[in-house]
């Protein structure tokens, strides 16, 4: 397995940098709103609440959400440079980090619109003619126009490079849009009560705008917009409105501009929550400043407010620690998804994959079939069912599912590759080559498809390599624990039991706690009639994995044959 330590270490370091920059940004805006000696403490609390927030474990742990982290950091850095560097402001150098961030994730293109809101709210003197004036709007627009031009040009360039085969989902824009008000309601609720976090939710799009959830969401959004309008016109409360505006602008790409397959994902709130924490913290700071004399006279309030702040941070730190346990590995993560989102076919499938990786094919197949109830047309699900069926030597059913995968996912090269791999193992080389060529026409750089095609072309005409030969080549090419286990299975099927045991021992050198290796050793010893050695091996397998059903069956067989 790949070592992800340095990946996570770099992620953590970048997160710390973002936390520091956010502290200075919050401090600056607080000082503009209401200068006070306590502002550094409140800015530190706001940045800490964001940094420790339990929901952000979804983004920081999720490898593919690295883009959310980097693009958010890019926007934060641009905003920091604008606020604190006169040189960067004069030379427009502050635009550069956000511009780079667009190449990481398109949401960074929202920076100039957030900057426009800041310009409009904070950088223009309050006029007796009113807060909402054309002159004020024009001035803010002109100042942020360079950033807007750069962002718009880059976003069109990035979008033009998206593969034509990429499919964000089959939801209609209407269904997606009418669901988002309630999703936004949920996102804000998650800030206060992050109890139902799931790496992959089973939320469904709403059918009509009259749904109670849509109406509740629209009312909630209306209330937030009303609060934003009322608060931005007053200097002392402007930070509340600015935070709400940041929240909505940052959510815009995933809530309105493009319908995705998933109507909501908890990792999407990482960027918007920078604004939300401002909108949540500043009302309390405002009340504290308004009632400063009363608080100083009350021992309960004077001591209780810092204690409450510490309790909030502690609870989120504890919650984050618990979520980190869930994110420990594939098995714990997807098991949590099956509990939190029991109608999510992809979550059920991914938990099945974690079991298949452990050699628990019966459990894997059970979860795949449960997933099929919710996602009957999911091409990758049919591929995985086909692979397990092939393991059980149910070739007719395996091929049926491979063909269904092609029917439901004709644009996905993996569907063609896995079917071709199965055909090749069955000696149907000409068919395999045809499907590989289709896979490569969809994805010319597909590494596995290219490797298999090279293997086929290197074979002598009229002959087909055995599955043992193929497994041996794979081990030489990539000597991983999994490949050695695959080789041991091929040796076992070929009744080369000594070689099977040696392959398992090689796997154990790489991965000493590999229960499947000990189970395969046990199976080989059983076939050789060496039952005492089989008992030792399967006992070790069960010690490593007490729920390993196959190992328990093999152990029972060994004990029965040994008369124990």
XYZ file of C-alpha atoms in Angstrom:
564
model
C 0.000 0.000 0.000
C 1.087 3.578 -0.622
C 2.573 5.553 2.249
C 0.360 8.633 2.691
C 2.200 10.053 5.720
C 3.919 12.900 3.874
C 0.761 13.689 1.940
C -1.177 14.159 5.181
C 1.737 15.986 6.822
C 1.843 18.524 3.985
C -1.947 18.874 4.178
C -1.726 19.579 7.902
C 1.015 22.181 7.399
C -1.038 23.947 4.730
C -4.035 23.890 7.050
C -1.981 25.559 9.782
C -0.911 28.246 7.296
C -4.554 28.842 6.373
C -5.451 29.102 10.074
C -2.770 31.778 10.616
C -3.845 33.799 7.572
C -7.485 33.589 8.638
C -6.584 34.954 12.070
C -5.073 38.079 10.500
C -7.980 38.491 8.062
C -10.535 38.223 10.865
C -8.533 40.632 12.996
C -8.404 43.195 10.194
C -12.144 43.059 9.542
C -12.912 43.188 13.270
C -10.758 46.267 13.678
C -12.512 47.929 10.764
C -15.908 47.065 12.249
C -15.199 47.889 15.885
C -11.657 48.509 17.098
C -11.073 46.986 20.517
C -8.152 45.519 22.475
C -10.046 42.212 22.724
C -10.247 41.743 18.952
C -7.106 39.546 18.747
C -8.693 37.097 21.191
C -11.956 36.965 19.265
C -10.109 36.627 15.951
C -8.126 33.743 17.433
C -11.331 32.116 18.670
C -13.012 32.442 15.250
C -9.985 31.010 13.410
C -9.649 28.211 15.987
C -13.328 27.298 15.762
C -12.956 26.991 11.998
C -9.707 25.020 12.271
C -11.058 22.560 14.838
C -14.555 22.269 13.420
C -15.632 18.635 13.229
C -17.147 18.990 9.740
C -13.786 20.001 8.294
C -12.410 16.556 9.048
C -14.374 15.528 5.938
C -12.234 17.803 3.766
C -8.849 17.517 5.462
C -8.959 13.691 5.504
C -10.485 13.192 2.077
C -7.629 12.851 -0.421
C -9.666 14.011 -3.421
C -10.767 17.068 -1.403
C -7.192 18.327 -1.381
C -8.440 20.585 -4.180
C -10.945 22.198 -1.778
C -8.151 22.879 0.695
C -5.685 24.288 -1.836
C -8.221 26.462 -3.662
C -9.528 27.837 -0.352
C -5.980 28.556 0.803
C -5.348 30.349 -2.499
C -8.360 32.625 -1.971
C -7.379 33.259 1.668
C -3.825 34.166 0.613
C -5.079 36.549 -2.077
C -7.411 38.196 0.416
C -4.594 38.457 2.980
C -2.254 40.088 0.452
C -4.955 42.568 -0.511
C -5.559 43.540 3.115
C -1.958 43.689 4.346
C 0.347 44.378 1.385
C 0.221 47.794 -0.246
C 2.717 46.607 -2.851
C 0.588 43.573 -3.787
C -2.468 45.798 -3.913
C -0.861 48.420 -6.181
C 0.663 45.859 -8.560
C -2.331 43.496 -8.528
C -0.005 40.763 -7.303
C -2.714 39.775 -4.818
C -4.694 38.250 -7.737
C -1.975 35.649 -8.424
C -2.718 33.068 -5.657
C -6.450 32.969 -6.494
C -5.611 32.736 -10.205
C -3.414 29.699 -9.516
C -6.154 28.307 -7.284
C -8.570 28.217 -10.240
C -6.351 25.561 -11.824
C -6.740 23.518 -8.641
C -10.507 23.951 -8.309
C -12.873 26.276 -10.114
C -14.392 27.610 -6.870
C -11.344 29.891 -6.465
C -12.873 31.994 -9.257
C -15.279 33.354 -6.645
C -12.485 35.449 -5.095
C -13.115 38.698 -7.042
C -16.799 38.621 -6.128
C -15.952 38.220 -2.436
C -13.450 41.039 -2.829
C -16.138 43.173 -4.471
C -18.375 42.611 -1.431
C -15.540 43.628 0.899
C -14.806 46.740 -1.185
C -18.442 47.769 -1.251
C -19.091 47.167 2.453
C -15.879 48.288 4.154
C -13.747 50.470 1.881
C -16.138 53.295 1.107
C -17.182 56.015 3.524
C -20.748 55.818 4.807
C -22.852 58.417 2.963
C -25.949 60.235 4.108
C -27.455 59.461 0.703
C -27.700 55.846 1.714
C -25.671 52.710 1.668
C -27.002 51.221 -1.565
C -25.955 53.696 -4.241
C -24.866 53.441 -7.882
C -21.708 55.434 -7.160
C -20.667 53.040 -4.415
C -21.377 50.033 -6.650
C -19.474 51.530 -9.607
C -16.439 52.351 -7.491
C -16.210 48.857 -5.993
C -16.751 47.266 -9.401
C -13.965 49.262 -11.060
C -11.511 48.425 -8.282
C -12.187 44.695 -8.533
C -12.541 44.591 -12.338
C -8.941 43.352 -12.974
C -9.461 40.398 -10.657
C -12.828 39.661 -12.271
C -11.381 39.724 -15.793
C -8.543 37.370 -14.838
C -10.894 34.962 -13.066
C -13.482 34.876 -15.847
C -10.823 34.280 -18.527
C -9.167 31.512 -16.500
C -12.425 29.792 -15.611
C -13.430 29.620 -19.294
C -9.973 28.254 -20.134
C -10.149 25.581 -17.413
C -13.690 24.547 -18.363
C -12.635 24.201 -21.994
C -10.093 21.556 -20.941
C -12.618 19.289 -19.232
C -12.884 15.910 -20.939
C -15.957 15.373 -23.086
C -16.398 12.028 -21.332
C -16.786 13.671 -17.922
C -20.336 13.361 -16.640
C -21.277 15.343 -13.496
C -24.491 13.342 -13.108
C -27.868 12.755 -14.681
C -29.882 15.088 -12.431
C -31.899 17.791 -14.113
C -30.877 21.350 -13.301
C -34.399 22.041 -12.008
C -34.371 19.136 -9.529
C -30.890 20.056 -8.375
C -31.745 23.732 -7.872
C -34.947 23.175 -5.894
C -33.043 20.833 -3.563
C -30.264 23.300 -2.778
C -32.238 25.599 -0.424
C -32.720 22.723 2.012
C -29.107 21.618 1.461
C -27.977 25.128 2.462
C -30.242 24.884 5.511
C -28.462 21.623 6.353
C -24.999 23.120 5.831
C -25.660 25.939 8.303
C -27.167 23.454 10.755
C -24.046 21.320 10.444
C -21.965 24.249 11.697
C -23.816 24.074 15.016
C -24.640 20.346 15.123
C -22.095 18.288 13.157
C -23.546 14.937 14.252
C -24.653 13.255 11.011
C -21.509 13.656 8.912
C -21.134 11.138 6.106
C -18.405 10.777 3.514
C -21.083 9.944 0.931
C -24.690 10.859 1.722
C -27.853 9.234 0.390
C -29.755 12.472 -0.104
C -32.082 12.501 -3.094
C -33.124 15.442 -5.274
C -36.571 16.860 -4.600
C -39.329 16.355 -7.172
C -41.151 19.666 -6.933
C -40.806 23.137 -5.486
C -43.817 22.639 -3.207
C -41.932 20.106 -1.108
C -41.876 21.189 2.549
C -38.086 20.924 2.615
C -37.699 23.275 -0.340
C -40.083 25.786 1.235
C -38.250 25.595 4.571
C -34.949 26.141 2.798
C -36.247 29.123 0.835
C -37.595 30.729 4.013
C -34.246 30.158 5.727
C -32.299 31.671 2.820
C -34.664 34.657 2.796
C -33.982 35.208 6.494
C -30.210 35.083 5.908
C -30.458 37.545 3.015
C -32.583 39.878 5.149
C -30.018 39.716 7.976
C -27.194 40.402 5.508
C -28.934 43.456 4.037
C -29.783 44.866 7.465
C -26.312 44.364 8.926
C -23.979 45.472 6.107
C -25.304 49.023 6.155
C -24.091 49.555 9.710
C -20.334 49.584 10.345
C -20.512 47.817 13.718
C -22.521 44.872 12.323
C -21.165 44.761 8.767
C -19.000 41.711 9.476
C -22.155 39.615 9.944
C -23.526 40.526 6.525
C -20.129 40.147 4.867
C -19.780 36.653 6.339
C -23.197 35.648 5.000
C -22.346 37.051 1.563
C -19.017 35.151 1.570
C -20.942 31.982 2.483
C -23.382 32.341 -0.420
C -20.781 33.371 -3.006
C -18.507 30.444 -2.090
C -21.443 28.027 -2.341
C -22.541 29.335 -5.736
C -20.498 26.941 -7.954
C -21.814 23.781 -6.261
C -25.302 25.011 -5.400
C -26.399 26.721 -8.586
C -24.004 26.839 -11.529
C -23.672 23.104 -12.209
C -25.844 20.120 -11.152
C -23.732 17.311 -9.702
C -24.652 13.668 -9.169
C -24.713 14.279 -5.401
C -27.034 17.058 -4.273
C -24.884 17.661 -1.192
C -21.507 16.730 0.263
C -20.191 17.767 3.650
C -16.738 18.573 2.264
C -18.223 21.308 0.045
C -18.679 23.665 3.017
C -14.953 24.056 3.674
C -14.667 27.261 1.605
C -18.101 28.763 2.489
C -17.514 28.213 6.211
C -14.782 30.864 6.207
C -17.607 33.359 5.808
C -20.025 31.502 8.038
C -17.686 31.622 11.034
C -17.534 35.422 10.692
C -21.318 35.631 10.548
C -21.669 33.374 13.604
C -18.944 34.791 15.863
C -19.376 38.536 15.317
C -22.960 38.831 16.715
C -21.675 37.531 20.049
C -18.663 39.836 19.932
C -20.991 42.734 19.132
C -23.228 41.902 22.113
C -20.192 41.576 24.383
C -18.919 45.015 23.343
C -22.381 46.565 23.690
C -22.722 45.129 27.207
C -19.095 45.404 28.278
C -19.762 47.248 31.539
C -22.465 44.829 32.605
C -20.216 41.837 31.853
C -17.311 43.324 33.827
C -19.576 43.651 36.852
C -20.835 40.053 36.630
C -18.429 37.351 37.810
C -20.608 34.709 36.142
C -20.516 36.386 32.724
C -16.897 37.491 33.005
C -15.714 33.943 33.684
C -18.480 32.108 31.866
C -17.843 33.552 28.391
C -14.191 32.325 28.174
C -15.239 28.957 29.627
C -18.003 28.629 27.022
C -15.555 29.499 24.235
C -13.105 26.856 25.479
C -15.902 24.293 25.713
C -16.909 24.930 22.096
C -13.333 24.432 20.915
C -12.868 21.332 23.078
C -16.070 19.699 21.823
C -15.078 20.252 18.205
C -11.562 18.981 18.868
C -13.070 15.833 20.380
C -15.522 15.485 17.485
C -12.708 15.876 14.961
C -10.710 13.190 16.776
C -13.695 10.822 16.511
C -14.154 11.563 12.801
C -10.458 10.938 12.229
C -10.996 7.428 13.606
C -13.723 6.912 11.023
C -11.354 8.065 8.276
C -8.627 5.652 9.418
C -9.012 3.299 6.447
C -11.425 2.213 3.708
C -13.170 -0.315 5.898
C -13.970 2.038 8.807
C -14.925 4.912 6.492
C -17.347 3.020 4.279
C -18.806 1.093 7.179
C -19.720 4.469 8.691
C -21.304 5.470 5.378
C -23.465 2.331 5.310
C -24.756 3.279 8.781
C -25.232 7.023 8.167
C -26.403 6.691 4.536
C -27.986 3.213 4.260
C -29.638 3.981 0.907
C -26.412 5.079 -0.773
C -25.603 2.407 -3.347
C -22.101 3.734 -3.931
C -21.360 3.671 -0.193
C -22.570 0.078 0.066
C -20.457 -0.827 -2.964
C -17.338 0.828 -1.555
C -17.708 -1.021 1.734
C -18.036 -4.187 -0.321
C -14.800 -3.263 -2.097
C -13.043 -2.917 1.266
C -14.165 -6.459 2.088
C -13.159 -7.765 -1.321
C -9.688 -6.330 -0.739
C -9.538 -8.413 2.451
C -10.591 -11.561 0.599
C -14.054 -11.607 2.176
C -15.803 -12.174 -1.121
C -19.038 -13.475 0.383
C -19.491 -10.276 2.440
C -18.461 -8.164 -0.550
C -21.064 -9.805 -2.780
C -23.756 -9.284 -0.134
C -23.068 -5.524 -0.045
C -22.851 -5.316 -3.830
C -26.277 -6.915 -4.134
C -27.683 -4.562 -1.497
C -26.234 -1.649 -3.464
C -27.903 -2.967 -6.618
C -31.317 -2.256 -5.082
C -30.553 1.487 -5.005
C -28.285 1.745 -8.059
C -29.382 -0.917 -10.567
C -27.759 0.929 -13.488
C -24.411 1.706 -11.830
C -21.802 0.379 -14.261
C -18.944 0.080 -11.749
C -21.177 -1.885 -9.405
C -21.816 -4.443 -12.141
C -18.067 -4.644 -12.809
C -17.404 -5.442 -9.152
C -20.177 -8.032 -9.009
C -18.710 -9.620 -12.125
C -15.236 -9.791 -10.547
C -16.589 -11.554 -7.441
C -18.660 -13.930 -9.555
C -15.476 -14.779 -11.442
C -13.723 -15.560 -8.148
C -16.543 -18.004 -7.360
C -16.104 -19.490 -10.888
C -19.624 -18.408 -11.830
C -18.534 -17.454 -15.333
C -21.965 -17.136 -16.934
C -23.170 -14.655 -14.299
C -19.824 -12.860 -14.360
C -20.050 -12.231 -18.086
C -23.665 -11.075 -17.788
C -22.637 -8.386 -15.311
C -19.632 -7.346 -17.402
C -21.979 -6.793 -20.349
C -24.439 -4.862 -18.202
C -21.558 -2.635 -17.097
C -20.829 -1.880 -20.764
C -24.509 -1.165 -21.439
C -24.818 1.229 -18.470
C -21.360 2.820 -18.744
C -20.403 2.939 -22.437
C -18.209 6.014 -21.833
C -16.176 4.507 -18.993
C -12.894 2.844 -20.082
C -12.627 0.809 -16.864
C -15.716 -1.194 -17.834
C -14.008 -2.302 -21.050
C -10.674 -2.932 -19.338
C -12.008 -5.248 -16.618
C -14.085 -7.219 -19.100
C -11.030 -7.515 -21.371
C -8.912 -8.683 -18.436
C -11.454 -11.401 -17.635
C -11.648 -12.455 -21.299
C -7.859 -12.644 -21.461
C -7.720 -14.868 -18.391
C -10.288 -17.124 -20.060
C -8.157 -17.431 -23.174
C -10.469 -15.315 -25.335
C -7.603 -13.114 -26.468
C -9.061 -11.704 -29.687
C -12.170 -10.453 -27.864
C -10.042 -9.047 -25.052
C -7.937 -7.083 -27.531
C -11.047 -5.565 -29.129
C -12.391 -4.306 -25.797
C -8.969 -2.985 -24.806
C -8.811 -0.962 -27.995
C -12.215 0.532 -27.160
C -11.001 1.398 -23.647
C -7.936 3.116 -25.085
C -10.017 5.037 -27.607
C -11.856 6.541 -24.621
C -8.727 7.017 -22.490
C -5.466 6.682 -24.484
C -3.290 6.926 -21.342
C -5.190 4.274 -19.326
C -2.204 2.534 -17.630
C -3.790 -0.864 -16.926
C -5.320 -1.157 -20.396
C -2.005 -0.262 -22.039
C -0.138 -2.777 -19.876
C -2.583 -5.584 -20.685
C -2.477 -4.783 -24.384
C 1.344 -4.958 -24.308
C 1.089 -8.333 -22.559
C -1.264 -9.672 -25.230
C 0.895 -8.382 -28.078
C 4.025 -9.908 -26.528
C 2.478 -13.370 -26.516
C 3.335 -15.776 -29.282
C 0.718 -16.145 -32.032
C -1.592 -19.062 -31.449
C -0.696 -19.416 -27.768
C -2.164 -17.950 -24.660
C -0.306 -17.471 -21.406
C -1.683 -19.310 -18.415
C -3.138 -17.376 -15.519
C -0.117 -18.517 -13.473
C 2.245 -16.965 -16.028
C 0.265 -13.738 -15.996
C 0.287 -13.604 -12.190
C 4.037 -14.235 -12.149
C 4.598 -11.371 -14.583
C 2.462 -9.084 -12.432
C 4.545 -9.941 -9.347
C 7.775 -9.232 -11.196
C 6.395 -5.950 -12.491
C 4.851 -4.855 -9.186
C 5.910 -7.030 -6.210
C 3.112 -5.986 -3.843
C 1.452 -8.044 -1.112
C -1.800 -8.167 -3.096
C -0.058 -9.410 -6.235
C 1.685 -12.164 -4.254
C -1.697 -13.221 -2.859
C -3.120 -13.337 -6.385
C -0.146 -15.463 -7.406
C -0.712 -17.802 -4.442
C -4.326 -18.317 -5.566
C -3.191 -19.205 -9.080
C -0.633 -21.661 -7.668
C -3.360 -23.156 -5.480
C -5.690 -23.628 -8.452
C -2.805 -25.250 -10.345
C -2.246 -27.528 -7.302
C 1.274 -26.156 -6.824
C 0.817 -25.990 -3.072
C 4.478 -25.480 -2.084
C 4.681 -22.528 -4.472
C 1.390 -21.209 -3.047
C 2.870 -21.215 0.466
C 6.071 -19.507 -0.706
C 4.073 -16.764 -2.457
C 2.128 -16.169 0.766
C 5.355 -15.913 2.742
C 6.582 -13.258 0.302
C 3.326 -11.359 0.853
C 3.866 -11.544 4.628
C 7.347 -10.050 4.270
C 5.678 -6.960 2.788
C 2.565 -6.998 4.995
C 3.133 -9.038 8.196
C -0.485 -8.723 9.409
C -2.043 -10.012 6.178
C -4.663 -12.475 7.422
C -5.481 -13.670 3.888
C -1.901 -14.899 3.447
C -2.152 -17.097 6.544
C -5.531 -18.392 5.373
C -4.112 -19.341 1.970
C -1.199 -21.130 3.672
C -3.758 -23.034 5.735
C -5.698 -24.030 2.601
C -2.529 -25.270 0.904
C -1.477 -27.317 3.949
C -4.974 -28.813 4.115
C -4.649 -30.008 0.523
C -1.195 -31.428 1.309
C -2.554 -33.265 4.365
C -0.326 -31.298 6.756
C -3.141 -30.473 9.146
C -1.062 -29.421 12.170
C 0.672 -26.759 10.054
C -2.708 -25.757 8.640
C -4.093 -25.281 12.165
C -1.176 -23.006 13.111
C -1.625 -20.873 9.990
C -5.416 -20.460 10.279
C -5.201 -19.746 14.007
C -2.870 -16.879 13.155
C -5.294 -15.644 10.469
C -8.196 -15.586 12.938
C -6.082 -13.807 15.561
C -5.462 -11.055 13.008
C -9.088 -10.989 11.833
C -11.592 -12.574 14.267
C -14.415 -12.187 11.704
C -12.612 -14.054 8.910
C -15.314 -16.629 8.049
C -13.309 -18.492 5.385
C -10.366 -18.943 7.767
C -12.701 -20.289 10.461
C -14.082 -22.855 7.993
C -10.575 -23.887 6.923
C -9.510 -24.217 10.572
C -12.538 -26.380 11.344
C -11.682 -28.592 8.372
C -8.051 -28.933 9.490
C -9.059 -29.854 13.045
C -11.596 -32.377 11.803
C -9.043 -34.050 9.520
C -6.445 -34.021 12.302
C -8.951 -35.547 14.722
C -8.781 -32.596 17.115
